[in-house]
Amino acid sequence: MTDQAAALRELISSLRTDPSKQTETSGPSGKTAHIIAVTSGKGGVGKSNFTLNFALELQKLGRRVLVFDADIGMANIDVLMGVRSQYNLFHLLKREKSMSEIIQTGPNSLPFVAGGSGLTELFSLSEEDLLYFTRQIEEIAQDMDYVLFDTGAGLSKETIRFITASDECIVVTTPEPTSITDAYALVKVVHDLESEARFRLVVNRASDYREAQQTADKIRLVAEKFLRLDIPVLGHVSDDPHVSQAVKKQTPFSIRFPNSQASKDIQELALRYTQHSLQVRADSPKGIKGFVRKLLKR
Ligand SMILES: Nc1ncnc2c1ncn2[C@@H]1O[C@H](COP(=O)(O)OP(=O)(O)O)[C@@H](O)[C@H]1O
Ligand SMILES: [Mg+2]
């Protein structure tokens, strides 16, 4: 077993036994992790920074979170944390490593699976390989409250699969018109394919609350009118130069600059999320079992 896997197990057991790390407003109950895909229409809108810092804040609230870098081609969660990834999904699929061995830990012992060349392979595996992968992911998800997938931007086949397989999809947009129209396009395509997909909006890089609200309203109104779909707003993260400074230092902004506006926003957002989290029952077709089944269905 690697050091990272040992650290992960330690973290999981400490969260289990330390009641101070569990809050009243409990997250999803049951034994299955809640699967969240974080995505966007346009690239470069702040998905990876959001995923990472949101995960860290959820962890601070006592939740057990696994971050999974599923951005095929542009995987970089490890770079944002300043951690050199040794292993990724590729090693799992090649049966060189087990799931607990490819899980590494970042700052605050945040468990994560690095992206890599493995993901495209995931969609062309033999039945036997799929079964192996399914068992591995189910085992690890038992110990988690949330699994957050940082997906690629746009409408690739892989990204759409991750989104439709997840329990919910957080769509990140900025106030720029191109980001807004691309976010709506993404929602529309996914909704047409899977009308039960659940979305929530995050407006990143807003100059203030008003701009965030206006941005969200544009998407919500169109979705309501043309898709008859309600997309609740999870919150916004301010445009804040500390984010870019933290990226350059390869440290998550919520750790490097905990008092910055962006950090305060994401703290508030994570708290609100835990208070309004969707409940997933262990026997529901969603959760990790439903996720794996849908992800791999051909
Ligand atoms: N809230 C923010 N305020 C200021 N700059 C931001 C913010 N969020 C993201 N950025 C900038 O955008 C860049 C891209 O962010 P990233 O999370 O890598 O986007 P994506 O994963 O969507 O491609 C960051 O390196 C940072 O410079
Ligand atoms: Mg990214």
PDB file of N, CA and C in Angstrom, residues 91-143:
ATOM      1  N   HIS A  91      -3.346   3.389 -14.623  1.00  0.00           N
ATOM      2  CA  HIS A  91      -2.697   2.302 -13.875  1.00  0.00           C
ATOM      3  C   HIS A  91      -3.711   1.327 -13.306  1.00  0.00           C
ATOM      4  N   LEU A  92      -4.889   1.869 -12.982  1.00  0.00           N
ATOM      5  CA  LEU A  92      -5.948   0.997 -12.476  1.00  0.00           C
ATOM      6  C   LEU A  92      -6.448   0.088 -13.593  1.00  0.00           C
ATOM      7  N   LEU A  93      -6.710   0.711 -14.735  1.00  0.00           N
ATOM      8  CA  LEU A  93      -7.281  -0.054 -15.838  1.00  0.00           C
ATOM      9  C   LEU A  93      -6.307  -1.089 -16.374  1.00  0.00           C
ATOM     10  N   LYS A  94      -5.044  -0.811 -16.228  1.00  0.00           N
ATOM     11  CA  LYS A  94      -4.029  -1.787 -16.643  1.00  0.00           C
ATOM     12  C   LYS A  94      -3.788  -2.834 -15.550  1.00  0.00           C
ATOM     13  N   ARG A  95      -4.576  -2.707 -14.474  1.00  0.00           N
ATOM     14  CA  ARG A  95      -4.450  -3.609 -13.316  1.00  0.00           C
ATOM     15  C   ARG A  95      -3.080  -3.538 -12.665  1.00  0.00           C
ATOM     16  N   GLU A  96      -2.419  -2.418 -12.861  1.00  0.00           N
ATOM     17  CA  GLU A  96      -1.112  -2.284 -12.208  1.00  0.00           C
ATOM     18  C   GLU A  96      -1.292  -1.805 -10.771  1.00  0.00           C
ATOM     19  N   LYS A  97      -2.384  -1.080 -10.535  1.00  0.00           N
ATOM     20  CA  LYS A  97      -2.652  -0.537  -9.194  1.00  0.00           C
ATOM     21  C   LYS A  97      -4.122  -0.725  -8.858  1.00  0.00           C
ATOM     22  N   SER A  98      -4.403  -0.757  -7.562  1.00  0.00           N
ATOM     23  CA  SER A  98      -5.814  -0.816  -7.154  1.00  0.00           C
ATOM     24  C   SER A  98      -6.336   0.607  -6.998  1.00  0.00           C
ATOM     25  N   MET A  99      -7.648   0.745  -6.828  1.00  0.00           N
ATOM     26  CA  MET A  99      -8.239   2.072  -6.678  1.00  0.00           C
ATOM     27  C   MET A  99      -7.625   2.804  -5.487  1.00  0.00           C
ATOM     28  N   SER A 100      -7.477   2.106  -4.370  1.00  0.00           N
ATOM     29  CA  SER A 100      -6.941   2.830  -3.204  1.00  0.00           C
ATOM     30  C   SER A 100      -5.479   3.232  -3.435  1.00  0.00           C
ATOM     31  N   GLU A 101      -4.816   2.541  -4.324  1.00  0.00           N
ATOM     32  CA  GLU A 101      -3.424   2.934  -4.601  1.00  0.00           C
ATOM     33  C   GLU A 101      -3.312   4.124  -5.552  1.00  0.00           C
ATOM     34  N   ILE A 102      -4.302   4.285  -6.417  1.00  0.00           N
ATOM     35  CA  ILE A 102      -4.199   5.441  -7.334  1.00  0.00           C
ATOM     36  C   ILE A 102      -4.784   6.701  -6.704  1.00  0.00           C
ATOM     37  N   ILE A 103      -5.452   6.547  -5.559  1.00  0.00           N
ATOM     38  CA  ILE A 103      -5.937   7.738  -4.866  1.00  0.00           C
ATOM     39  C   ILE A 103      -4.772   8.365  -4.129  1.00  0.00           C
ATOM     40  N   GLN A 104      -4.522   9.622  -4.458  1.00  0.00           N
ATOM     41  CA  GLN A 104      -3.436  10.331  -3.793  1.00  0.00           C
ATOM     42  C   GLN A 104      -4.044  11.379  -2.874  1.00  0.00           C
ATOM     43  N   THR A 105      -3.214  11.996  -2.073  1.00  0.00           N
ATOM     44  CA  THR A 105      -3.771  13.029  -1.215  1.00  0.00           C
ATOM     45  C   THR A 105      -3.093  14.365  -1.489  1.00  0.00           C
ATOM     46  N   GLY A 106      -3.910  15.394  -1.534  1.00  0.00           N
ATOM     47  CA  GLY A 106      -3.428  16.748  -1.761  1.00  0.00           C
ATOM     48  C   GLY A 106      -3.382  17.486  -0.434  1.00  0.00           C
ATOM     49  N   PRO A 107      -3.431  18.821  -0.491  1.00  0.00           N
ATOM     50  CA  PRO A 107      -3.439  19.618   0.733  1.00  0.00           C
ATOM     51  C   PRO A 107      -4.632  19.252   1.613  1.00  0.00           C
ATOM     52  N   ASN A 108      -4.480  19.378   2.893  1.00  0.00           N
ATOM     53  CA  ASN A 108      -5.499  18.971   3.873  1.00  0.00           C
ATOM     54  C   ASN A 108      -5.887  17.509   3.685  1.00  0.00           C
ATOM     55  N   SER A 109      -4.976  16.726   3.190  1.00  0.00           N
ATOM     56  CA  SER A 109      -5.206  15.286   2.944  1.00  0.00           C
ATOM     57  C   SER A 109      -6.396  15.013   2.030  1.00  0.00           C
ATOM     58  N   LEU A 110      -6.696  15.950   1.150  1.00  0.00           N
ATOM     59  CA  LEU A 110      -7.823  15.750   0.231  1.00  0.00           C
ATOM     60  C   LEU A 110      -7.517  14.596  -0.728  1.00  0.00           C
ATOM     61  N   PRO A 111      -8.354  13.567  -0.704  1.00  0.00           N
ATOM     62  CA  PRO A 111      -8.104  12.453  -1.626  1.00  0.00           C
ATOM     63  C   PRO A 111      -8.496  12.815  -3.065  1.00  0.00           C
ATOM     64  N   PHE A 112      -7.662  12.424  -3.996  1.00  0.00           N
ATOM     65  CA  PHE A 112      -8.020  12.683  -5.395  1.00  0.00           C
ATOM     66  C   PHE A 112      -7.452  11.608  -6.304  1.00  0.00           C
ATOM     67  N   VAL A 113      -8.130  11.457  -7.438  1.00  0.00           N
ATOM     68  CA  VAL A 113      -7.625  10.584  -8.495  1.00  0.00           C
ATOM     69  C   VAL A 113      -7.197  11.499  -9.633  1.00  0.00           C
ATOM     70  N   ALA A 114      -5.940  11.397 -10.009  1.00  0.00           N
ATOM     71  CA  ALA A 114      -5.424  12.267 -11.068  1.00  0.00           C
ATOM     72  C   ALA A 114      -5.962  11.826 -12.417  1.00  0.00           C
ATOM     73  N   GLY A 115      -6.127  12.804 -13.282  1.00  0.00           N
ATOM     74  CA  GLY A 115      -6.551  12.485 -14.640  1.00  0.00           C
ATOM     75  C   GLY A 115      -5.355  11.965 -15.410  1.00  0.00           C
ATOM     76  N   GLY A 116      -5.621  11.458 -16.540  1.00  0.00           N
ATOM     77  CA  GLY A 116      -4.508  10.959 -17.339  1.00  0.00           C
ATOM     78  C   GLY A 116      -5.033  10.274 -18.559  1.00  0.00           C
ATOM     79  N   SER A 117      -4.171   9.528 -19.162  1.00  0.00           N
ATOM     80  CA  SER A 117      -4.541   8.906 -20.427  1.00  0.00           C
ATOM     81  C   SER A 117      -5.562   7.786 -20.230  1.00  0.00           C
ATOM     82  N   GLY A 118      -5.827   7.424 -18.971  1.00  0.00           N
ATOM     83  CA  GLY A 118      -6.710   6.287 -18.705  1.00  0.00           C
ATOM     84  C   GLY A 118      -8.146   6.488 -19.129  1.00  0.00           C
ATOM     85  N   LEU A 119      -8.614   7.713 -19.096  1.00  0.00           N
ATOM     86  CA  LEU A 119     -10.049   7.897 -19.233  1.00  0.00           C
ATOM     87  C   LEU A 119     -10.636   7.515 -20.584  1.00  0.00           C
ATOM     88  N   THR A 120      -9.933   7.775 -21.648  1.00  0.00           N
ATOM     89  CA  THR A 120     -10.502   7.392 -22.943  1.00  0.00           C
ATOM     90  C   THR A 120     -10.608   5.878 -23.032  1.00  0.00           C
ATOM     91  N   GLU A 121      -9.698   5.191 -22.352  1.00  0.00           N
ATOM     92  CA  GLU A 121      -9.723   3.723 -22.348  1.00  0.00           C
ATOM     93  C   GLU A 121     -10.963   3.190 -21.639  1.00  0.00           C
ATOM     94  N   LEU A 122     -11.444   3.980 -20.685  1.00  0.00           N
ATOM     95  CA  LEU A 122     -12.560   3.540 -19.867  1.00  0.00           C
ATOM     96  C   LEU A 122     -13.767   3.156 -20.714  1.00  0.00           C
ATOM     97  N   PHE A 123     -13.887   3.781 -21.850  1.00  0.00           N
ATOM     98  CA  PHE A 123     -15.077   3.578 -22.659  1.00  0.00           C
ATOM     99  C   PHE A 123     -14.914   2.487 -23.707  1.00  0.00           C
ATOM    100  N   SER A 124     -13.797   1.826 -23.671  1.00  0.00           N
ATOM    101  CA  SER A 124     -13.618   0.726 -24.625  1.00  0.00           C
ATOM    102  C   SER A 124     -13.003  -0.489 -23.928  1.00  0.00           C
ATOM    103  N   LEU A 125     -13.569  -0.812 -22.777  1.00  0.00           N
ATOM    104  CA  LEU A 125     -13.040  -1.927 -21.997  1.00  0.00           C
ATOM    105  C   LEU A 125     -13.841  -3.205 -22.241  1.00  0.00           C
ATOM    106  N   SER A 126     -13.208  -4.320 -21.938  1.00  0.00           N
ATOM    107  CA  SER A 126     -13.925  -5.589 -22.037  1.00  0.00           C
ATOM    108  C   SER A 126     -14.889  -5.697 -20.857  1.00  0.00           C
ATOM    109  N   GLU A 127     -15.833  -6.624 -20.951  1.00  0.00           N
ATOM    110  CA  GLU A 127     -16.791  -6.832 -19.864  1.00  0.00           C
ATOM    111  C   GLU A 127     -16.078  -7.128 -18.546  1.00  0.00           C
ATOM    112  N   GLU A 128     -15.059  -7.913 -18.632  1.00  0.00           N
ATOM    113  CA  GLU A 128     -14.316  -8.304 -17.448  1.00  0.00           C
ATOM    114  C   GLU A 128     -13.623  -7.087 -16.809  1.00  0.00           C
ATOM    115  N   ASP A 129     -13.058  -6.257 -17.665  1.00  0.00           N
ATOM    116  CA  ASP A 129     -12.410  -5.041 -17.176  1.00  0.00           C
ATOM    117  C   ASP A 129     -13.427  -4.118 -16.512  1.00  0.00           C
ATOM    118  N   LEU A 130     -14.600  -4.026 -17.134  1.00  0.00           N
ATOM    119  CA  LEU A 130     -15.644  -3.147 -16.601  1.00  0.00           C
ATOM    120  C   LEU A 130     -16.069  -3.594 -15.209  1.00  0.00           C
ATOM    121  N   LEU A 131     -16.200  -4.887 -15.067  1.00  0.00           N
ATOM    122  CA  LEU A 131     -16.601  -5.444 -13.793  1.00  0.00           C
ATOM    123  C   LEU A 131     -15.563  -5.115 -12.724  1.00  0.00           C
ATOM    124  N   TYR A 132     -14.328  -5.251 -13.098  1.00  0.00           N
ATOM    125  CA  TYR A 132     -13.225  -4.949 -12.187  1.00  0.00           C
ATOM    126  C   TYR A 132     -13.266  -3.475 -11.781  1.00  0.00           C
ATOM    127  N   PHE A 133     -13.410  -2.607 -12.766  1.00  0.00           N
ATOM    128  CA  PHE A 133     -13.454  -1.172 -12.496  1.00  0.00           C
ATOM    129  C   PHE A 133     -14.638  -0.826 -11.600  1.00  0.00           C
ATOM    130  N   THR A 134     -15.796  -1.434 -11.908  1.00  0.00           N
ATOM    131  CA  THR A 134     -17.007  -1.177 -11.131  1.00  0.00           C
ATOM    132  C   THR A 134     -16.811  -1.538  -9.661  1.00  0.00           C
ATOM    133  N   ARG A 135     -16.234  -2.698  -9.437  1.00  0.00           N
ATOM    134  CA  ARG A 135     -16.016  -3.148  -8.060  1.00  0.00           C
ATOM    135  C   ARG A 135     -15.070  -2.223  -7.333  1.00  0.00           C
ATOM    136  N   GLN A 136     -14.048  -1.796  -8.037  1.00  0.00           N
ATOM    137  CA  GLN A 136     -13.051  -0.919  -7.417  1.00  0.00           C
ATOM    138  C   GLN A 136     -13.674   0.419  -7.020  1.00  0.00           C
ATOM    139  N   ILE A 137     -14.459   0.976  -7.917  1.00  0.00           N
ATOM    140  CA  ILE A 137     -15.021   2.306  -7.631  1.00  0.00           C
ATOM    141  C   ILE A 137     -16.113   2.205  -6.569  1.00  0.00           C
ATOM    142  N   GLU A 138     -16.851   1.112  -6.585  1.00  0.00           N
ATOM    143  CA  GLU A 138     -17.889   0.932  -5.563  1.00  0.00           C
ATOM    144  C   GLU A 138     -17.271   0.821  -4.172  1.00  0.00           C
ATOM    145  N   GLU A 139     -16.174   0.124  -4.114  1.00  0.00           N
ATOM    146  CA  GLU A 139     -15.529  -0.079  -2.826  1.00  0.00           C
ATOM    147  C   GLU A 139     -15.081   1.251  -2.218  1.00  0.00           C
ATOM    148  N   ILE A 140     -14.496   2.082  -3.036  1.00  0.00           N
ATOM    149  CA  ILE A 140     -13.973   3.338  -2.517  1.00  0.00           C
ATOM    150  C   ILE A 140     -15.113   4.312  -2.210  1.00  0.00           C
ATOM    151  N   ALA A 141     -16.169   4.245  -3.003  1.00  0.00           N
ATOM    152  CA  ALA A 141     -17.264   5.191  -2.807  1.00  0.00           C
ATOM    153  C   ALA A 141     -18.041   4.927  -1.527  1.00  0.00           C
ATOM    154  N   GLN A 142     -17.967   3.723  -1.029  1.00  0.00           N
ATOM    155  CA  GLN A 142     -18.629   3.413   0.241  1.00  0.00           C
ATOM    156  C   GLN A 142     -18.147   4.304   1.372  1.00  0.00           C
ATOM    157  N   ASP A 143     -16.902   4.708   1.264  1.00  0.00           N
ATOM    158  CA  ASP A 143     -16.305   5.506   2.334  1.00  0.00           C
ATOM    159  C   ASP A 143     -16.448   7.006   2.105  1.00  0.00           C
TER     160      ASP A 143
END
